[in-house]
PDB file of C-alpha atoms in Angstrom:
ATOM      1  CA  MET A   1      52.124-133.951-125.811  1.00 92.00           C
ATOM      2  CA  ASN A   2      52.519-133.465-129.536  1.00 95.00           C
ATOM      3  CA  TYR A   3      55.356-135.753-130.563  1.00 97.00           C
ATOM      4  CA  CYS A   4      56.500-139.249-129.724  1.00 94.00           C
ATOM      5  CA  SER A   5      59.542-139.347-127.442  1.00 94.00           C
ATOM      6  CA  ARG A   6      60.627-142.611-129.071  1.00 95.00           C
ATOM      7  CA  CYS A   7      60.561-141.706-132.793  1.00 96.00           C
ATOM      8  CA  GLY A   8      59.633-138.001-132.981  1.00 96.00           C
ATOM      9  CA  GLN A   9      56.471-138.447-135.048  1.00 96.00           C
ATOM     10  CA  ALA A  10      53.146-136.802-134.173  1.00 95.00           C
ATOM     11  CA  VAL A  11      50.957-138.526-131.587  1.00 96.00           C
ATOM     12  CA  GLU A  12      47.189-138.644-131.279  1.00 96.00           C
ATOM     13  CA  ARG A  13      44.846-139.191-128.358  1.00 96.00           C
ATOM     14  CA  LYS A  14      42.989-142.468-128.646  1.00 95.00           C
ATOM     15  CA  ILE A  15      42.115-145.564-126.667  1.00 95.00           C
ATOM     16  CA  PRO A  16      44.719-148.234-127.437  1.00 92.00           C
ATOM     17  CA  PRO A  17      43.618-151.840-127.887  1.00 90.00           C
ATOM     18  CA  GLY A  18      43.141-153.556-124.519  1.00 91.00           C
ATOM     19  CA  ASP A  19      42.871-150.238-122.648  1.00 93.00           C
ATOM     20  CA  ASN A  20      39.889-148.209-121.471  1.00 94.00           C
ATOM     21  CA  ARG A  21      41.313-144.652-121.397  1.00 92.00           C
ATOM     22  CA  GLU A  22      42.560-142.219-123.962  1.00 94.00           C
ATOM     23  CA  ARG A  23      46.353-142.107-124.197  1.00 94.00           C
ATOM     24  CA  PHE A  24      48.845-140.392-126.452  1.00 95.00           C
ATOM     25  CA  VAL A  25      49.616-142.988-129.121  1.00 96.00           C
ATOM     26  CA  CYS A  26      52.175-142.771-131.897  1.00 95.00           C
ATOM     27  CA  GLY A  27      50.682-143.882-135.214  1.00 92.00           C
ATOM     28  CA  HIS A  28      54.176-144.422-136.623  1.00 95.00           C
ATOM     29  CA  CYS A  29      55.953-146.653-134.066  1.00 95.00           C
ATOM     30  CA  GLY A  30      52.955-147.625-131.911  1.00 93.00           C
ATOM     31  CA  ALA A  31      54.393-146.291-128.633  1.00 95.00           C
ATOM     32  CA  ILE A  32      51.796-145.580-125.965  1.00 95.00           C
ATOM     33  CA  HIS A  33      52.678-142.632-123.734  1.00 93.00           C
ATOM     34  CA  TYR A  34      51.145-142.869-120.263  1.00 90.00           C
ATOM     35  CA  GLN A  35      50.800-139.767-118.134  1.00 87.00           C
ATOM     36  CA  ASN A  36      50.586-140.751-114.484  1.00 88.00           C
ATOM     37  CA  PRO A  37      50.163-138.645-111.342  1.00 93.00           C
ATOM     38  CA  ARG A  38      53.150-137.044-109.638  1.00 96.00           C
ATOM     39  CA  ILE A  39      53.817-137.649-105.957  1.00 98.00           C
ATOM     40  CA  VAL A  40      54.469-134.786-103.557  1.00 98.00           C
ATOM     41  CA  THR A  41      56.031-135.829-100.238  1.00 98.00           C
ATOM     42  CA  GLY A  42      56.820-133.824 -97.138  1.00 98.00           C
ATOM     43  CA  CYS A  43      56.733-133.467 -93.388  1.00 98.00           C
ATOM     44  CA  LEU A  44      54.731-131.841 -90.640  1.00 98.00           C
ATOM     45  CA  PRO A  45      57.739-131.006 -88.425  1.00 98.00           C
ATOM     46  CA  VAL A  46      56.942-130.403 -84.756  1.00 98.00           C
ATOM     47  CA  TRP A  47      59.042-128.915 -81.957  1.00 98.00           C
ATOM     48  CA  ASP A  48      57.378-128.838 -78.529  1.00 95.00           C
ATOM     49  CA  ASP A  49      53.877-127.464 -79.237  1.00 93.00           C
ATOM     50  CA  GLN A  50      54.819-125.707 -82.473  1.00 98.00           C
ATOM     51  CA  VAL A  51      54.918-126.657 -86.150  1.00 98.00           C
ATOM     52  CA  LEU A  52      57.533-125.581 -88.657  1.00 98.00           C
ATOM     53  CA  LEU A  53      56.347-123.727 -91.762  1.00 98.00           C
ATOM     54  CA  CYS A  54      58.230-122.278 -94.723  1.00 98.00           C
ATOM     55  CA  ARG A  55      57.364-119.147 -96.702  1.00 98.00           C
ATOM     56  CA  ARG A  56      57.770-120.108-100.377  1.00 98.00           C
ATOM     57  CA  ALA A  57      60.465-118.373-102.420  1.00 98.00           C
ATOM     58  CA  ILE A  58      59.304-119.987-105.675  1.00 96.00           C
ATOM     59  CA  GLU A  59      56.163-120.270-107.737  1.00 96.00           C
ATOM     60  CA  PRO A  60      53.557-121.503-107.502  1.00 95.00           C
ATOM     61  CA  ARG A  61      52.198-119.538-104.550  1.00 97.00           C
ATOM     62  CA  LYS A  62      55.401-117.593-103.897  1.00 98.00           C
ATOM     63  CA  GLY A  63      55.307-115.713-100.585  1.00 98.00           C
ATOM     64  CA  LEU A  64      52.736-118.006 -98.963  1.00 98.00           C
ATOM     65  CA  TRP A  65      53.345-120.485 -96.145  1.00 98.00           C
ATOM     66  CA  THR A  66      53.625-124.248 -96.546  1.00 98.00           C
ATOM     67  CA  LEU A  67      54.905-127.389 -94.925  1.00 98.00           C
ATOM     68  CA  PRO A  68      58.278-128.498 -96.306  1.00 98.00           C
ATOM     69  CA  ALA A  69      57.393-130.740 -99.250  1.00 98.00           C
ATOM     70  CA  GLY A  70      58.059-131.293-102.917  1.00 98.00           C
ATOM     71  CA  PHE A  71      58.041-133.730-105.786  1.00 97.00           C
ATOM     72  CA  LEU A  72      59.401-137.200-105.207  1.00 97.00           C
ATOM     73  CA  GLU A  73      62.499-137.903-107.307  1.00 97.00           C
ATOM     74  CA  ALA A  74      62.916-141.019-109.446  1.00 94.00           C
ATOM     75  CA  GLY A  75      64.503-143.843-107.459  1.00 97.00           C
ATOM     76  CA  GLU A  76      63.641-142.227-104.118  1.00 98.00           C
ATOM     77  CA  THR A  77      61.365-143.584-101.375  1.00 98.00           C
ATOM     78  CA  ILE A  78      58.628-141.325-100.043  1.00 98.00           C
ATOM     79  CA  HIS A  79      60.398-141.296 -96.642  1.00 97.00           C
ATOM     80  CA  ALA A  80      63.707-140.253 -98.190  1.00 98.00           C
ATOM     81  CA  GLY A  81      61.945-137.613-100.290  1.00 98.00           C
ATOM     82  CA  ALA A  82      60.210-136.144 -97.237  1.00 98.00           C
ATOM     83  CA  LEU A  83      63.515-135.974 -95.344  1.00 98.00           C
ATOM     84  CA  ARG A  84      65.272-134.409 -98.356  1.00 98.00           C
ATOM     85  CA  GLU A  85      62.566-131.790 -98.910  1.00 98.00           C
ATOM     86  CA  THR A  86      62.562-130.855 -95.220  1.00 98.00           C
ATOM     87  CA  TRP A  87      66.325-130.353 -95.352  1.00 98.00           C
ATOM     88  CA  GLU A  88      66.244-128.433 -98.668  1.00 97.00           C
ATOM     89  CA  GLU A  89      63.471-126.047 -97.643  1.00 98.00           C
ATOM     90  CA  ALA A  90      64.011-125.670 -93.890  1.00 98.00           C
ATOM     91  CA  ARG A  91      67.543-126.961 -93.214  1.00 98.00           C
ATOM     92  CA  ALA A  92      65.891-129.114 -90.552  1.00 98.00           C
ATOM     93  CA  ARG A  93      66.711-132.662 -89.559  1.00 98.00           C
ATOM     94  CA  VAL A  94      63.659-134.631 -88.542  1.00 98.00           C
ATOM     95  CA  GLU A  95      62.700-138.028 -87.226  1.00 98.00           C
ATOM     96  CA  ILE A  96      59.669-139.364 -89.080  1.00 98.00           C
ATOM     97  CA  LEU A  97      56.995-140.528 -86.647  1.00 98.00           C
ATOM     98  CA  GLY A  98      54.601-141.994 -89.196  1.00 98.00           C
ATOM     99  CA  LEU A  99      52.428-141.439 -92.223  1.00 98.00           C
ATOM    100  CA  TYR A 100      49.890-138.750 -91.400  1.00 98.00           C
ATOM    101  CA  THR A 101      47.918-137.426 -94.384  1.00 98.00           C
ATOM    102  CA  MET A 102      47.459-138.505 -97.980  1.00 98.00           C
ATOM    103  CA  PHE A 103      45.484-136.521-100.525  1.00 98.00           C
ATOM    104  CA  SER A 104      44.535-137.490-104.067  1.00 98.00           C
ATOM    105  CA  VAL A 105      44.319-134.339-106.173  1.00 97.00           C
ATOM    106  CA  PRO A 106      43.164-135.663-109.562  1.00 95.00           C
ATOM    107  CA  HIS A 107      42.506-132.308-111.268  1.00 93.00           C
ATOM    108  CA  ILE A 108      46.263-131.609-111.178  1.00 94.00           C
ATOM    109  CA  SER A 109      47.307-135.298-111.348  1.00 94.00           C
ATOM    110  CA  GLN A 110      49.066-135.315-107.977  1.00 97.00           C
ATOM    111  CA  VAL A 111      49.113-137.349-104.777  1.00 98.00           C
ATOM    112  CA  HIS A 112      50.337-135.510-101.641  1.00 98.00           C
ATOM    113  CA  VAL A 113      51.796-137.509 -98.743  1.00 98.00           C
ATOM    114  CA  PHE A 114      52.760-135.917 -95.407  1.00 98.00           C
ATOM    115  CA  PHE A 115      54.535-137.540 -92.483  1.00 98.00           C
ATOM    116  CA  ARG A 116      54.333-136.412 -88.885  1.00 98.00           C
ATOM    117  CA  ALA A 117      57.878-135.653 -87.810  1.00 98.00           C
ATOM    118  CA  ARG A 118      59.834-134.376 -84.830  1.00 98.00           C
ATOM    119  CA  LEU A 119      62.644-131.869 -85.214  1.00 98.00           C
ATOM    120  CA  VAL A 120      65.737-133.720 -84.008  1.00 97.00           C
ATOM    121  CA  ASP A 121      67.505-130.772 -82.385  1.00 96.00           C
ATOM    122  CA  GLY A 122      65.206-127.771 -82.858  1.00 95.00           C
ATOM    123  CA  ALA A 123      67.547-126.278 -85.452  1.00 97.00           C
ATOM    124  CA  PHE A 124      66.294-124.919 -88.769  1.00 98.00           C
ATOM    125  CA  ALA A 125      67.176-122.206 -91.276  1.00 98.00           C
ATOM    126  CA  VAL A 126      66.075-120.759 -94.595  1.00 98.00           C
ATOM    127  CA  GLY A 127      66.665-123.139 -97.489  1.00 96.00           C
ATOM    128  CA  GLU A 128      66.981-122.342-101.203  1.00 93.00           C
ATOM    129  CA  GLU A 129      63.237-122.521-101.875  1.00 95.00           C
ATOM    130  CA  SER A 130      62.164-120.557 -98.777  1.00 98.00           C
ATOM    131  CA  LEU A 131      62.036-116.871 -97.939  1.00 98.00           C
ATOM    132  CA  GLU A 132      61.474-117.493 -94.240  1.00 98.00           C
ATOM    133  CA  VAL A 133      61.135-120.486 -91.900  1.00 98.00           C
ATOM    134  CA  ARG A 134      59.391-120.225 -88.536  1.00 98.00           C
ATOM    135  CA  LEU A 135      57.811-122.215 -85.740  1.00 98.00           C
ATOM    136  CA  PHE A 136      54.129-121.485 -85.147  1.00 98.00           C
ATOM    137  CA  ASP A 137      51.785-122.414 -82.354  1.00 97.00           C
ATOM    138  CA  GLU A 138      48.199-123.117 -83.339  1.00 97.00           C
ATOM    139  CA  GLU A 139      46.980-119.591 -82.601  1.00 97.00           C
ATOM    140  CA  SER A 140      49.644-117.927 -84.737  1.00 98.00           C
ATOM    141  CA  ILE A 141      49.314-120.065 -87.901  1.00 98.00           C
ATOM    142  CA  PRO A 142      48.802-117.689 -90.870  1.00 98.00           C
ATOM    143  CA  TRP A 143      45.669-119.562 -91.982  1.00 98.00           C
ATOM    144  CA  ASP A 144      44.784-117.017 -94.698  1.00 98.00           C
ATOM    145  CA  GLU A 145      48.314-117.176 -96.120  1.00 98.00           C
ATOM    146  CA  LEU A 146      48.693-120.936 -96.601  1.00 98.00           C
ATOM    147  CA  ALA A 147      49.892-121.902-100.067  1.00 98.00           C
ATOM    148  CA  PHE A 148      47.845-125.052-100.653  1.00 97.00           C
ATOM    149  CA  PRO A 149      44.596-126.597 -99.352  1.00 97.00           C
ATOM    150  CA  VAL A 150      46.414-129.827 -98.382  1.00 98.00           C
ATOM    151  CA  VAL A 151      48.615-127.843 -95.985  1.00 98.00           C
ATOM    152  CA  GLY A 152      45.631-126.306 -94.183  1.00 98.00           C
ATOM    153  CA  LYS A 153      43.864-129.656 -94.004  1.00 98.00           C
ATOM    154  CA  THR A 154      46.982-131.382 -92.621  1.00 98.00           C
ATOM    155  CA  LEU A 155      47.427-128.689 -89.962  1.00 98.00           C
ATOM    156  CA  LYS A 156      43.747-128.818 -88.943  1.00 98.00           C
ATOM    157  CA  HIS A 157      43.911-132.608 -88.595  1.00 98.00           C
ATOM    158  CA  TYR A 158      47.052-132.298 -86.494  1.00 98.00           C
ATOM    159  CA  PHE A 159      45.687-129.729 -84.047  1.00 97.00           C
ATOM    160  CA  ALA A 160      42.357-131.587 -83.727  1.00 97.00           C
ATOM    161  CA  ASP A 161      44.103-134.927 -83.131  1.00 97.00           C
ATOM    162  CA  ARG A 162      46.491-133.381 -80.621  1.00 96.00           C
ATOM    163  CA  ALA A 163      43.626-131.731 -78.715  1.00 95.00           C
ATOM    164  CA  GLY A 164      41.613-134.953 -78.742  1.00 91.00           C
ATOM    165  CA  ALA A 165      43.010-138.218 -77.507  1.00 87.00           C
ATOM    166  CA  GLY A 166      46.538-137.381 -78.640  1.00 86.00           C
ATOM    167  CA  ARG A 167      46.368-140.153 -81.223  1.00 95.00           C
ATOM    168  CA  PHE A 168      47.343-139.419 -84.787  1.00 97.00           C
ATOM    169  CA  PRO A 169      45.578-141.726 -87.249  1.00 97.00           C
ATOM    170  CA  VAL A 170      46.296-141.583 -90.957  1.00 98.00           C
ATOM    171  CA  HIS A 171      43.916-139.217 -92.751  1.00 98.00           C
ATOM    172  CA  THR A 172      43.132-139.737 -96.440  1.00 98.00           C
ATOM    173  CA  GLU A 173      41.020-137.564 -98.673  1.00 97.00           C
ATOM    174  CA  ASP A 174      40.189-137.015-102.332  1.00 97.00           C
ATOM    175  CA  LEU A 175      40.219-133.327-103.289  1.00 94.00           C
ATOM    176  CA  VAL A 176      38.013-133.291-106.334  1.00 90.00           C
ATOM    177  CA  VAL A 177      37.470-130.040-108.208  1.00 83.00           C
ATOM    178  CA  GLU A 178      34.763-129.941-110.843  1.00 75.00           C
ATOM    179  CA  ARG A 179      36.133-128.959-114.253  1.00 67.00           C
ATOM    180  CA  ARG A 180      34.065-126.590-116.306  1.00 63.00           C
TER     181      ARG A 180
END
């Protein structure tokens, strides 16, 4: 950030009074500009013993496979966002079964939230942000072609939980990458 969105003057990074972190602060009007993490929400859609994945038609990671997910919109609940993203990317209607995984990804200032979901009628199709949408059983998951680490971790939790007691607890994890 270079300029204040309130008055247009240059901003500087400094710790404002009463705070403990550097922020972008306008020396002219005094506005403090906070930059907070973005929330990504989506679903792990299941039909029988298969999961629904989408091949990305957009960057980042175009051409790789992912769960239907995307950025939460302002004024939207995480449930509504997950349902919307699943429809937009996979033209699939789902019933959310519960919160399943949550990942803090501080190096890119994101929080990823996935819900376990059941396809309502088994129907799906390619959405605007997908090149292809398919159901996969565990053995056919394209593990080396997954777009994001959170997708692989969510899928591994799901198959392990399903093979175990068939209980699906909420899994949380911090994905910390050392900056150099």
